[in-house]
Coordinates of C-alpha atoms and ligand atoms in Angstrom, one line a residue:
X1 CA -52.7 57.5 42.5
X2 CA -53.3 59.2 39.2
X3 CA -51.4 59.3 36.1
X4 CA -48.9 63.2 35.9
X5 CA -45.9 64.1 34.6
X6 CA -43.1 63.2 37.5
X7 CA -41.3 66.6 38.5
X8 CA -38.1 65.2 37.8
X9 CA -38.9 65.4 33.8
X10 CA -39.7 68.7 33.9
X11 CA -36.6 69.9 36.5
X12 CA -34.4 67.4 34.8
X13 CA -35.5 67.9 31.0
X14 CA -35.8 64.3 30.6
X15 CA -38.9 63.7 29.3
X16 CA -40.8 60.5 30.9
X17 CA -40.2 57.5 28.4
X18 CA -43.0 56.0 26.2
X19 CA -45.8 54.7 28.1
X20 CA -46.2 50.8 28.1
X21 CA -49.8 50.8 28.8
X22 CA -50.9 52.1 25.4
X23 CA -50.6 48.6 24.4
X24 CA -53.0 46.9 26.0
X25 CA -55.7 45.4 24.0
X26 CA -54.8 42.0 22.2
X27 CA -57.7 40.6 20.4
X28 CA -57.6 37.0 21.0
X29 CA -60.6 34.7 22.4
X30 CA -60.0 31.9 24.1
X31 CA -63.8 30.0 24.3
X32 CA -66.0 31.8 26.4
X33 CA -62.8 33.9 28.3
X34 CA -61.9 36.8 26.0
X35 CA -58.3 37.4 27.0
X36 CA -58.6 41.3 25.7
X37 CA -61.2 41.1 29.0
X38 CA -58.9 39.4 31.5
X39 CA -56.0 41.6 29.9
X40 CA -57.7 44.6 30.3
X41 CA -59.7 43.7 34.0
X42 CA -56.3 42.7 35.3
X43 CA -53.9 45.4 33.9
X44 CA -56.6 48.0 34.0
X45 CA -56.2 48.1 37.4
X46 CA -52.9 47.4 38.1
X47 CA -52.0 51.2 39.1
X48 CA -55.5 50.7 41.4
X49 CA -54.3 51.0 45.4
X50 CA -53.9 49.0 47.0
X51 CA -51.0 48.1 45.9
X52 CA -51.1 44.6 48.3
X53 CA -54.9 43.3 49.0
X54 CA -54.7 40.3 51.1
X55 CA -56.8 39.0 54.2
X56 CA -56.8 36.4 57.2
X57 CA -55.5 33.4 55.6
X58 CA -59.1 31.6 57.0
X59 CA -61.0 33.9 55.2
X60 CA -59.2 34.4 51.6
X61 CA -59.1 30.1 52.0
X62 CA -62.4 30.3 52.6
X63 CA -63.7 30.5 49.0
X64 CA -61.5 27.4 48.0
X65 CA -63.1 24.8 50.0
X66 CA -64.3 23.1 47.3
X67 CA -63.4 19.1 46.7
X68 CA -61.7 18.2 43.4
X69 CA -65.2 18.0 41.3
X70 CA -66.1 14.6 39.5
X71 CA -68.0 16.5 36.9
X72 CA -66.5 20.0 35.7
X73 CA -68.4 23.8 34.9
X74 CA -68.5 26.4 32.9
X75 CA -65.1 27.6 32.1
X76 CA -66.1 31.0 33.3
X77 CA -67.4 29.8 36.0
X78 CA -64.0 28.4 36.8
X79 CA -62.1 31.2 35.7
X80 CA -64.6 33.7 38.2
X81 CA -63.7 31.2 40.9
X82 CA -59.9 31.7 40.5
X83 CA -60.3 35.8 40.3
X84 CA -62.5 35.7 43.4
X85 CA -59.0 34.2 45.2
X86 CA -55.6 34.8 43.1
X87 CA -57.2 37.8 41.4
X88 CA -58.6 39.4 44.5
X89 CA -56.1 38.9 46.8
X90 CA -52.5 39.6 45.3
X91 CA -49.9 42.4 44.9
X92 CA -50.1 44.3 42.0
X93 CA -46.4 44.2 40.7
X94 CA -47.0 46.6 38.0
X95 CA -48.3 49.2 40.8
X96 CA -46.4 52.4 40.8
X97 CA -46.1 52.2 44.5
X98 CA -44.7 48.7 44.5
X99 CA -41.1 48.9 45.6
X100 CA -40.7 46.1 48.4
X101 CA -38.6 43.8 45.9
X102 CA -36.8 43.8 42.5
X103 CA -40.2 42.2 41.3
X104 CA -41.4 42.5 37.4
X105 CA -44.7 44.7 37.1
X106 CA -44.8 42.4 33.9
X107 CA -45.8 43.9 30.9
X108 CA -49.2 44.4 28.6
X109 CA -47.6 41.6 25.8
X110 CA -47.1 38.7 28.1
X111 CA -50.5 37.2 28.7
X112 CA -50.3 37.1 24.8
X113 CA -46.7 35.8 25.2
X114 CA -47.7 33.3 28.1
X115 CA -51.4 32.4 25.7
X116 CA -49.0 31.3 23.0
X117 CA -46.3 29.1 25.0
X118 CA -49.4 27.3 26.1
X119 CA -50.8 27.4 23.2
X120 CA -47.4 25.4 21.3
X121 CA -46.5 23.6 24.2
X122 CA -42.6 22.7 23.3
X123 CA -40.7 20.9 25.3
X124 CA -36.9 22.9 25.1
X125 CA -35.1 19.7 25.4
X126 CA -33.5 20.4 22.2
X127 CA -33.8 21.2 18.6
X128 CA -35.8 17.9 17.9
X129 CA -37.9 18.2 20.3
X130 CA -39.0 21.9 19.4
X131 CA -37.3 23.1 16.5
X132 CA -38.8 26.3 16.4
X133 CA -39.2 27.4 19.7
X134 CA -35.1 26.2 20.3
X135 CA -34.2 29.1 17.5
X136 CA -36.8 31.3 19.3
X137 CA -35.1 31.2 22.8
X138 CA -31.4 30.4 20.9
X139 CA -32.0 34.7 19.1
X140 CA -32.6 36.0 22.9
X141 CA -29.2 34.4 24.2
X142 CA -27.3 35.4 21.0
X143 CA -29.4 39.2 21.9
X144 CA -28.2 39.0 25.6
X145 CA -24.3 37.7 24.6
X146 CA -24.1 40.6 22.2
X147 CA -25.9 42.9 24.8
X148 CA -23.6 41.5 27.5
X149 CA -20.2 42.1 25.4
X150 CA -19.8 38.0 25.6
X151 CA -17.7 36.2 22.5
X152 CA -18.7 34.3 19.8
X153 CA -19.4 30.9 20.8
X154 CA -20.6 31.4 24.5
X155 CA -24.6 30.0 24.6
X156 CA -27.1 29.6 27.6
X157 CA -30.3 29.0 28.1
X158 CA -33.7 30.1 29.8
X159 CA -34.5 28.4 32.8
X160 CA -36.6 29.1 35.7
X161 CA -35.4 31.9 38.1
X162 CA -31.5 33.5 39.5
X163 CA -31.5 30.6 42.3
X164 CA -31.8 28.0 39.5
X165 CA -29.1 29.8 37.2
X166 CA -27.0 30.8 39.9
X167 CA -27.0 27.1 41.2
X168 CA -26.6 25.9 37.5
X169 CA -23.3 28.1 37.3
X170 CA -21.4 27.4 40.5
X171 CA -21.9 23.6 40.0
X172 CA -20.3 24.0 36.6
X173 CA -17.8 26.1 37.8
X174 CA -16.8 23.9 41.2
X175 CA -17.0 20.8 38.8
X176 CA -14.0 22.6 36.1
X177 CA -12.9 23.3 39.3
X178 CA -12.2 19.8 40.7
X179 CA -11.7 17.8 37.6
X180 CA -13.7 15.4 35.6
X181 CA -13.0 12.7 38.4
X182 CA -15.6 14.7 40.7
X183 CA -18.6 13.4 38.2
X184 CA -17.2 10.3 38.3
X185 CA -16.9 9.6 41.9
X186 CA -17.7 13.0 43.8
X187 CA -15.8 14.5 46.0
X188 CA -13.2 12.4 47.5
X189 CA -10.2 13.8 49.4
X190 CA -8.3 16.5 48.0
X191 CA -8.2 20.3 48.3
X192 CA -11.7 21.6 49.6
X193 CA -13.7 23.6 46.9
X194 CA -14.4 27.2 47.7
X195 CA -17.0 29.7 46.5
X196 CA -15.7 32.9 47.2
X197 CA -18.5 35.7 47.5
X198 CA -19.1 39.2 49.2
X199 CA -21.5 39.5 52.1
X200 CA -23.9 41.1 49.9
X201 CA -24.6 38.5 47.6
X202 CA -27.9 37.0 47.3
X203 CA -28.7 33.2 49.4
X204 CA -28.8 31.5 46.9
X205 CA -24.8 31.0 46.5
X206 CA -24.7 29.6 50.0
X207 CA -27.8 27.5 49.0
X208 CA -25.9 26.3 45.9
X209 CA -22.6 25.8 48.2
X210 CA -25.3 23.3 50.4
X211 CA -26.9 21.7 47.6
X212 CA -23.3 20.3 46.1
X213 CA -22.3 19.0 49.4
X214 CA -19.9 21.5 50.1
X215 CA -21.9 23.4 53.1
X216 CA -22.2 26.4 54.0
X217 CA -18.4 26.7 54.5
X218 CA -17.6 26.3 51.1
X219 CA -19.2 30.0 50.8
X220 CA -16.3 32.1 52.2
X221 CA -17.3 35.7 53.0
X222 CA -15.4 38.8 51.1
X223 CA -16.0 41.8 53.3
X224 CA -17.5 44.8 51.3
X225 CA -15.7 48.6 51.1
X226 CA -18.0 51.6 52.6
X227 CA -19.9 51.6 49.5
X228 CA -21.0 47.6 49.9
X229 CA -19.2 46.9 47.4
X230 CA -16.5 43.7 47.2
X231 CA -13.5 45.0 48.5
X232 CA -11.3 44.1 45.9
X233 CA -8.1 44.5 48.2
X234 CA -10.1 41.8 50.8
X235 CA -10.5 39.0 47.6
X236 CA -7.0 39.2 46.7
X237 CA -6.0 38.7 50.0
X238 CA -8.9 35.7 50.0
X239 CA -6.9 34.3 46.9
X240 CA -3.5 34.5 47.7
X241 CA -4.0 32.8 50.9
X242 CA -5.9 30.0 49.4
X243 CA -3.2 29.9 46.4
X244 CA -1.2 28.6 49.3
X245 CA -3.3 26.5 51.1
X246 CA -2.9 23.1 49.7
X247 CA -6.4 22.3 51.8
X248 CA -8.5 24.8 49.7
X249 CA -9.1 25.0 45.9
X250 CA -11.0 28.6 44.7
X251 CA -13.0 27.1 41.9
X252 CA -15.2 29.9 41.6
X253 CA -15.5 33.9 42.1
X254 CA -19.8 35.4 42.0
X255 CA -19.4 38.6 41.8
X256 CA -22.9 40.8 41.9
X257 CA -24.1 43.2 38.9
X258 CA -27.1 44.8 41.5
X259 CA -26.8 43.4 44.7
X260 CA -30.3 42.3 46.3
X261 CA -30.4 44.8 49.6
X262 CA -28.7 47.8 47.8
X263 CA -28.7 47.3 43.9
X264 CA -24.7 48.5 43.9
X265 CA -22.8 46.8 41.3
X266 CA -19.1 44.8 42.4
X267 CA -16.2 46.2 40.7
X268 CA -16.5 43.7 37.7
X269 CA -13.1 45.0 35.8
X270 CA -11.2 44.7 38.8
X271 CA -12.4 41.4 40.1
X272 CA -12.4 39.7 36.3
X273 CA -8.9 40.5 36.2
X274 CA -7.9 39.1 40.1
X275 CA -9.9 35.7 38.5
X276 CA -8.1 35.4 35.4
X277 CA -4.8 35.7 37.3
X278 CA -5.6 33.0 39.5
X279 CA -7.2 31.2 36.7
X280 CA -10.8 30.9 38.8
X281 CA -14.1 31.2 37.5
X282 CA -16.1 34.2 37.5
X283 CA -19.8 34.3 37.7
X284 CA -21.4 37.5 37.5
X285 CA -25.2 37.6 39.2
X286 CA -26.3 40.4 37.3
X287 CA -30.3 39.0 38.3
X288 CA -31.3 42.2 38.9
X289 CA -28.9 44.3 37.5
X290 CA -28.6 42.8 34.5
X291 CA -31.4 44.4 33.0
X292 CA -29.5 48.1 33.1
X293 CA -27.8 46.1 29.6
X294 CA -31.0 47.1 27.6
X295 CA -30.0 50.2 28.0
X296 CA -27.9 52.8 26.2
X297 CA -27.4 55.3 29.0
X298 CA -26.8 52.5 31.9
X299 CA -25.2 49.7 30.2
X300 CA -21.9 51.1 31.3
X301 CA -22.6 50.7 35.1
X302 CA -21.9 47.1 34.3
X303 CA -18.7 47.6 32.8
X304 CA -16.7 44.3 33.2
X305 CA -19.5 42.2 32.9
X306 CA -18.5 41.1 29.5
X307 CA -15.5 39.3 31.2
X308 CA -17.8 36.8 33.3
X309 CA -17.0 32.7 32.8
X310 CA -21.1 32.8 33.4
X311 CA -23.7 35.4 33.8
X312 CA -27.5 35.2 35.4
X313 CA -30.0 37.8 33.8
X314 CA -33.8 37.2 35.6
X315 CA -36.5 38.5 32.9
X316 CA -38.4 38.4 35.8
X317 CA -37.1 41.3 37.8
X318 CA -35.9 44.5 36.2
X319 CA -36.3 43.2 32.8
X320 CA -40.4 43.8 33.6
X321 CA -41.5 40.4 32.0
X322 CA -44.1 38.5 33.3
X323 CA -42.9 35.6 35.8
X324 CA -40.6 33.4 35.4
X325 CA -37.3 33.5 33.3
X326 CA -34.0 33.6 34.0
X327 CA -31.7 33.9 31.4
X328 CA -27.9 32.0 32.0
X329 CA -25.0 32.2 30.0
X330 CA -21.6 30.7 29.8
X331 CA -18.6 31.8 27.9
X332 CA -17.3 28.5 27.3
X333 CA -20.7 26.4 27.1
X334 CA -18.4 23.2 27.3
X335 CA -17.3 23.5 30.5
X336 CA -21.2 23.6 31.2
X337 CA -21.6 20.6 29.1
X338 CA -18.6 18.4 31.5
X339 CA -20.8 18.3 33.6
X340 CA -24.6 18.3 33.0
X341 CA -24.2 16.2 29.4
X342 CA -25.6 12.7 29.5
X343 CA -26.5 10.0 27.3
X344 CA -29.9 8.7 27.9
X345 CA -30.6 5.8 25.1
X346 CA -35.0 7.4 25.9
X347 CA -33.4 11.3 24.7
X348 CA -31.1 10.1 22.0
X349 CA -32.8 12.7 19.1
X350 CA -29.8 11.9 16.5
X351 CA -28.4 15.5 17.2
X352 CA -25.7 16.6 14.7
X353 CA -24.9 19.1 17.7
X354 CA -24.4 21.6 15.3
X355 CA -24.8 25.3 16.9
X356 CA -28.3 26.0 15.5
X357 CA -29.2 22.0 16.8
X358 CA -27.8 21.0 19.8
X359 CA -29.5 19.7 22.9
X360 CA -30.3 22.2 25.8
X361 CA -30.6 20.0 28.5
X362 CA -26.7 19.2 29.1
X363 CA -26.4 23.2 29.8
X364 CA -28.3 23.2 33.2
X365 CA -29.8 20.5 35.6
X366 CA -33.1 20.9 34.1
X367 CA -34.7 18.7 31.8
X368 CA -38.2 20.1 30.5
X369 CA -38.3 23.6 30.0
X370 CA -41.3 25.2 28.4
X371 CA -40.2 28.0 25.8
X372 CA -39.5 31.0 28.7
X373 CA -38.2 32.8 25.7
X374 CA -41.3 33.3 23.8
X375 CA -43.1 35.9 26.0
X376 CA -39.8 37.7 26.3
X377 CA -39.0 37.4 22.4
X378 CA -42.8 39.0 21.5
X379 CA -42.2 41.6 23.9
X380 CA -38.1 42.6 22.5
X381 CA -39.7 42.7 19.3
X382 CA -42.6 44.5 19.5
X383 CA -41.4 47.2 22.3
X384 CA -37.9 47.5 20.6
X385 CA -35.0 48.0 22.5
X386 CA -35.2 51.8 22.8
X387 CA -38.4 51.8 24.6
X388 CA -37.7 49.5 26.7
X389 CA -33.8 50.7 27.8
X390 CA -35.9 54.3 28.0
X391 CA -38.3 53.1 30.6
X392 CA -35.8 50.9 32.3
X393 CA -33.4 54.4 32.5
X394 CA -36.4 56.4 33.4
X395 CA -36.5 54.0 37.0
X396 CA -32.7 54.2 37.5
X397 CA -33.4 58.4 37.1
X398 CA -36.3 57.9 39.4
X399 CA -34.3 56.6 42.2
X400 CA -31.3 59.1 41.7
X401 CA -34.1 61.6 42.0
X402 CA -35.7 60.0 45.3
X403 CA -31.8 60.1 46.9
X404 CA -32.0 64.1 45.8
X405 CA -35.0 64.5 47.9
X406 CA -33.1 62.8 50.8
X407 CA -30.2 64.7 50.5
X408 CA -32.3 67.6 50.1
X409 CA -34.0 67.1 53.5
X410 CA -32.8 67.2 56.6
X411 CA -35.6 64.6 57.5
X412 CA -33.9 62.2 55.8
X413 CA -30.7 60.6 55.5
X414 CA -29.0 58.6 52.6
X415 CA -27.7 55.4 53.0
X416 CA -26.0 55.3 49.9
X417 CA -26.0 56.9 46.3
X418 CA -27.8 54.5 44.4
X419 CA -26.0 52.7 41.5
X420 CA -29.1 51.1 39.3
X421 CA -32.9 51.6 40.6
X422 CA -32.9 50.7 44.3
X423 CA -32.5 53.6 47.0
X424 CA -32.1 52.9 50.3
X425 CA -32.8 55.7 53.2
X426 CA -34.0 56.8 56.9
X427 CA -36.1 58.8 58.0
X428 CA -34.7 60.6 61.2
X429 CA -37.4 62.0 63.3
X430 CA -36.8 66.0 64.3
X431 CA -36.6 65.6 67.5
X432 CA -35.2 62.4 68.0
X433 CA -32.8 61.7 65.5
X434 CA -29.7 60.8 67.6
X435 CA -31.2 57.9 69.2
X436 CA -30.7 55.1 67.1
X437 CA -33.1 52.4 68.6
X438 CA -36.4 55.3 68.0
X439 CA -35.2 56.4 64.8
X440 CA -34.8 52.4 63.7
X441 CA -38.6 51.9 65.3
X442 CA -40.0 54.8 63.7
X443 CA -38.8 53.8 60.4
X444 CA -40.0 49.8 60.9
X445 CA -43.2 51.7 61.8
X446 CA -43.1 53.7 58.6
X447 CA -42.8 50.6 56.3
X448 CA -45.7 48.6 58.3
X449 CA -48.1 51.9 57.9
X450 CA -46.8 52.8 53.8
X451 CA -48.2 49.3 53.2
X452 CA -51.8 49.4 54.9
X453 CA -52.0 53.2 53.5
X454 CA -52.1 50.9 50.4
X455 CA -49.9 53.5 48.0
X456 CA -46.6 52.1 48.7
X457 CA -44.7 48.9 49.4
X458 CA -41.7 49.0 51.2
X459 CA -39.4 46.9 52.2
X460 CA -36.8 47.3 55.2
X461 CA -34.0 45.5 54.4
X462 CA -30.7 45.9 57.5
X463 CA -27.6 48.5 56.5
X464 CA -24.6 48.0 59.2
X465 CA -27.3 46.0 61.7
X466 CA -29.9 49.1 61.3
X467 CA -33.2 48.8 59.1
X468 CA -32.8 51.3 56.4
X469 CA -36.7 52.1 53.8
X470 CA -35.9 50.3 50.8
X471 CA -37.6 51.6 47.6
X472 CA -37.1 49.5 44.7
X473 CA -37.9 51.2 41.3
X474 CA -39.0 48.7 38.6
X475 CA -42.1 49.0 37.2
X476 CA -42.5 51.2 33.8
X477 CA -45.8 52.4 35.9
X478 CA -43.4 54.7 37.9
X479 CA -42.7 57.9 37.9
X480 CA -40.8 61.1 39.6
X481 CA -44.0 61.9 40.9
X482 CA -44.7 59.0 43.1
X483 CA -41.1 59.6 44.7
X484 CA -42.7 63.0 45.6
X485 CA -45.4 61.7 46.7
X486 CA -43.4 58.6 48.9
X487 CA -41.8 61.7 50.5
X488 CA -44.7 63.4 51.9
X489 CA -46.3 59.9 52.7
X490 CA -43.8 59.0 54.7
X491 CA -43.6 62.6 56.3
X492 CA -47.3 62.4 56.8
X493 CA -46.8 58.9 59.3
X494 CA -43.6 60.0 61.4
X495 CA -46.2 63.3 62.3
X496 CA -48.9 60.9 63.4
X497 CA -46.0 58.8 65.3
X498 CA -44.7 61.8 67.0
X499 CA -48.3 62.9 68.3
X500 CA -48.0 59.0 69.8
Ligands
LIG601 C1 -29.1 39.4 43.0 C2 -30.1 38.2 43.1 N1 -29.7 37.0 42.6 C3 -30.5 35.9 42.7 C4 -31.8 36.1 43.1 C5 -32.7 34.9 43.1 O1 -33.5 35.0 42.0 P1 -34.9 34.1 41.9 O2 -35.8 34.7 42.9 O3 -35.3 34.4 40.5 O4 -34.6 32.7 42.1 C6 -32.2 37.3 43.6 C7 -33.6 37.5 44.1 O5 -34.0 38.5 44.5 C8 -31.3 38.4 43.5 O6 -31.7 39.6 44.0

């Protein structure tokens, strides 16, 4: 797969957005290990196929039999030992082809980004613990607030991925829910909190329902509309009848800004407004999505988002930073702080808790934190926002343009119109394409024979009990033209299927 102008530019007029790559070379040495020649062996070849190179676990495990050495080597020694494993056998996230997940292809900046957070080694714990670093990751949440439409006054803080933020913000929200007594003495008698959620929201709601004691059934399911969306008439209903039920307390509404499967975004304006009439929390997973806020031209697909009680953005999906960062934010940080503040006499810093100084650790369950923000402050700063939102706009455009080829073909068949970067389709075979069970084969055949072709990575992910082709657009490696080439790919396999 070469570098070309996508087709869509030219038919569209939209020329392709600044390329990233440009930006490659960062002269820094680190002893022997240049990092300009692991940043430029590594990303170099990130747009190489295959896009996933992997092997029998026996023999990839094979080169890592070696006992934990007494006396140590060369560092390149150590380093060519790692490459011949993690840096041989890996998916390139910043392939072109590589749509199986909302995964970051990462960006040319962070191995500077990631050098340097080694290199100052802060412990976030709070101002006094890393006073720089604390103003460093305390810019990109006032950056993402303002982004987001949030008020003065609401904070957050990076931690380590959506499951940990999402898990961060139902607990605070069950626990404003319940009452300080809950911290005190957990949960004893009384209503039964409730998360309510669509369907379509990601696992790690009903993990977070698990991990506070509340089980599984403290998720209860909101059914979707035909666009797998929440259906706003169905969480109404959900609310009214647990406004009567003295057994069940709502403490908390997630609502989805990109949903995992589909990438469509909840009705945000529609569902804020349900939650501020039944005074219940609203947390907006925006994981994925939330990187459509950087910019201009999408940032109004998440309309309503700026009406969240607490908001998950993941650097580490569409944002295209380098893994891991999630970014969380509450409205009202102190109903974060009732319930994750404590007074250890070992992390008493003396704290005048001013704005600019207070701790970070009473805003999630987390402790140490390195500075996640640093990678992700180099790279704001140095691409700009208008690069960035262009790139991130150019992938939304990308799959709006792969739907057009669906629609387009009678091949092919939609599965909806996507809302941010993810499209999700069928192919349905000529001859066949009435009989549900071969179509669904042919196209779990497709997505097993795109991935050793090595171009592509798909995932399947399962529309109304069917397996729909997944394509996932979030790498600024993309363009229209890979779409066009997917297309014929996938063409190319269901011919050699047919012929059996
Ligand atoms: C919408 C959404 N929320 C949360 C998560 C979990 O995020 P993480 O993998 O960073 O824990 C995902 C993961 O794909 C997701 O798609």
């Amino acid at each position: 797969m070469g570098d070309g102008e996508g087709q869509m530019g030219a038919a569209s007029g939209a020329p392709n957005p600044p390329a990233l790559e440009e930006r490659y070379r960062i002269p820094l040495e680190a002893g022997t290990v240049s990092i300009d020649a692991l940043v430029d062996g590594i990303l170099a070849h990130a747009t190489d196929s295959p896009v996933l190179r992997t092997g029998a676990v026996q023999s990839v495990g094979a080169a890592l039999t070696i006992e934990l050495p007494d006396t140590g080597i060369p560092l390149q020694a150590a380093v060519d030992e790692i490459m011949s494993v993690a840096g041989t056998y890996y998916r390139k996230n910043a392939h072109p082809g590589m749509f199986s997940y909302v995964a970051s292809p990462g960006l040319p900046t962070d191995p500077l980004g990631h050098a340097l957070t080694a290199a100052l080694n802060q412990n976030l714990t709070g101002y006094m613990g890393a006073p720089g670093a604390t103003l460093v990751e305390r810019t990109l949440i006032r950056w993402l607030c303002a982004l987001a439409g949030l008020p003065e006054g609401s904070d957050g803080l990076v931690v380590s991925g959506g499951s940990i933020a999402n898990f961060s913000a139902i607990a605070a929200a069950v626990h404003r829910g319940l009452g300080p007594v809950a911290r005190e003495q957990g949960i004893q008698g009384g209503p039964h909190p409730v998360i309510l959620a669509a369907e379509s929201a990601h696992f790690s709601v009903q993990r977070a329902a698990i991990l506070l004691g509340l089980g599984r059934a403290g998720v209860e399911v909101v059914e979707c509309d035909e666009t797998h969306r929440m259906d706003v008439e169905a969480l109404a209903r959900k609310l009214d009848e647990a406004a009567d039920d003295p057994g069940r307390r709502v403490c908390c509404v997630v609502a989805s800004a990109g949903t995992t499967a589909m990438g469509v975004v909840d009705p945000l304006p529609e569902i804020a407004a349900l939650c501020r009439q039944h005074g219940v929390w609203l947390h907006v997973d925006a994981a994925y999505g939330g990187a459509a806020l950087l910019s201009d031209a999408l940032r109004e697909r998440l309309c309503g988002i700026e009406l969240a009680d607490s908001l998950t953005v993941d650097l580490h999906k569409w944002c295209y930073l380098a893994f891991d960062g999630s970014v969380l934010l509450y409205r009202d940080p102190e109903s974060a702080r009732e319930l994750f503040a404590f007074e250890a006499d070992y992390a008493r810093y003396g704290n005048d808790q001013t704005a600019e100084t207070r701790t970070c650790f009473d805003l999630s369950p987390e402790v140490s934190r390195r500075s996640r923000a640093l990678p992700a402050y180099l790279a704001w700063r140095h691409y700009g926002l208008d690069v960035l939102g262009r790139n991130i706009q150019h992938n939304a455009e990308c799959a709006q343009y792969l739907a057009e080829l669906v629609k387009a073909s009678a091949d092919f068949e939609l599965v909806t119109e996507p809302m941010l970067s993810i499209c999700c389709f069928r192919y349905l075979p000529p001859a066949s394409k009435d009989d549900a069970s071969h179509v669904d084969w042919v196209n779990a055949r497709i997505v097993e024979r795109l991935a050793l072709g090595g171009n592509f990575l798909l995932s399947s992910t399962l529309v109304n009990e069917r397996p729909v082709l997944r394509v996932c657009v979030c790498s600024h490696t993309t363009s229209a033209r890979h779409m066009d080439e997917l297309v014929l790919e996938i063409r190319r396999i269901a011919a050699v299927l047919a012929e059996g």
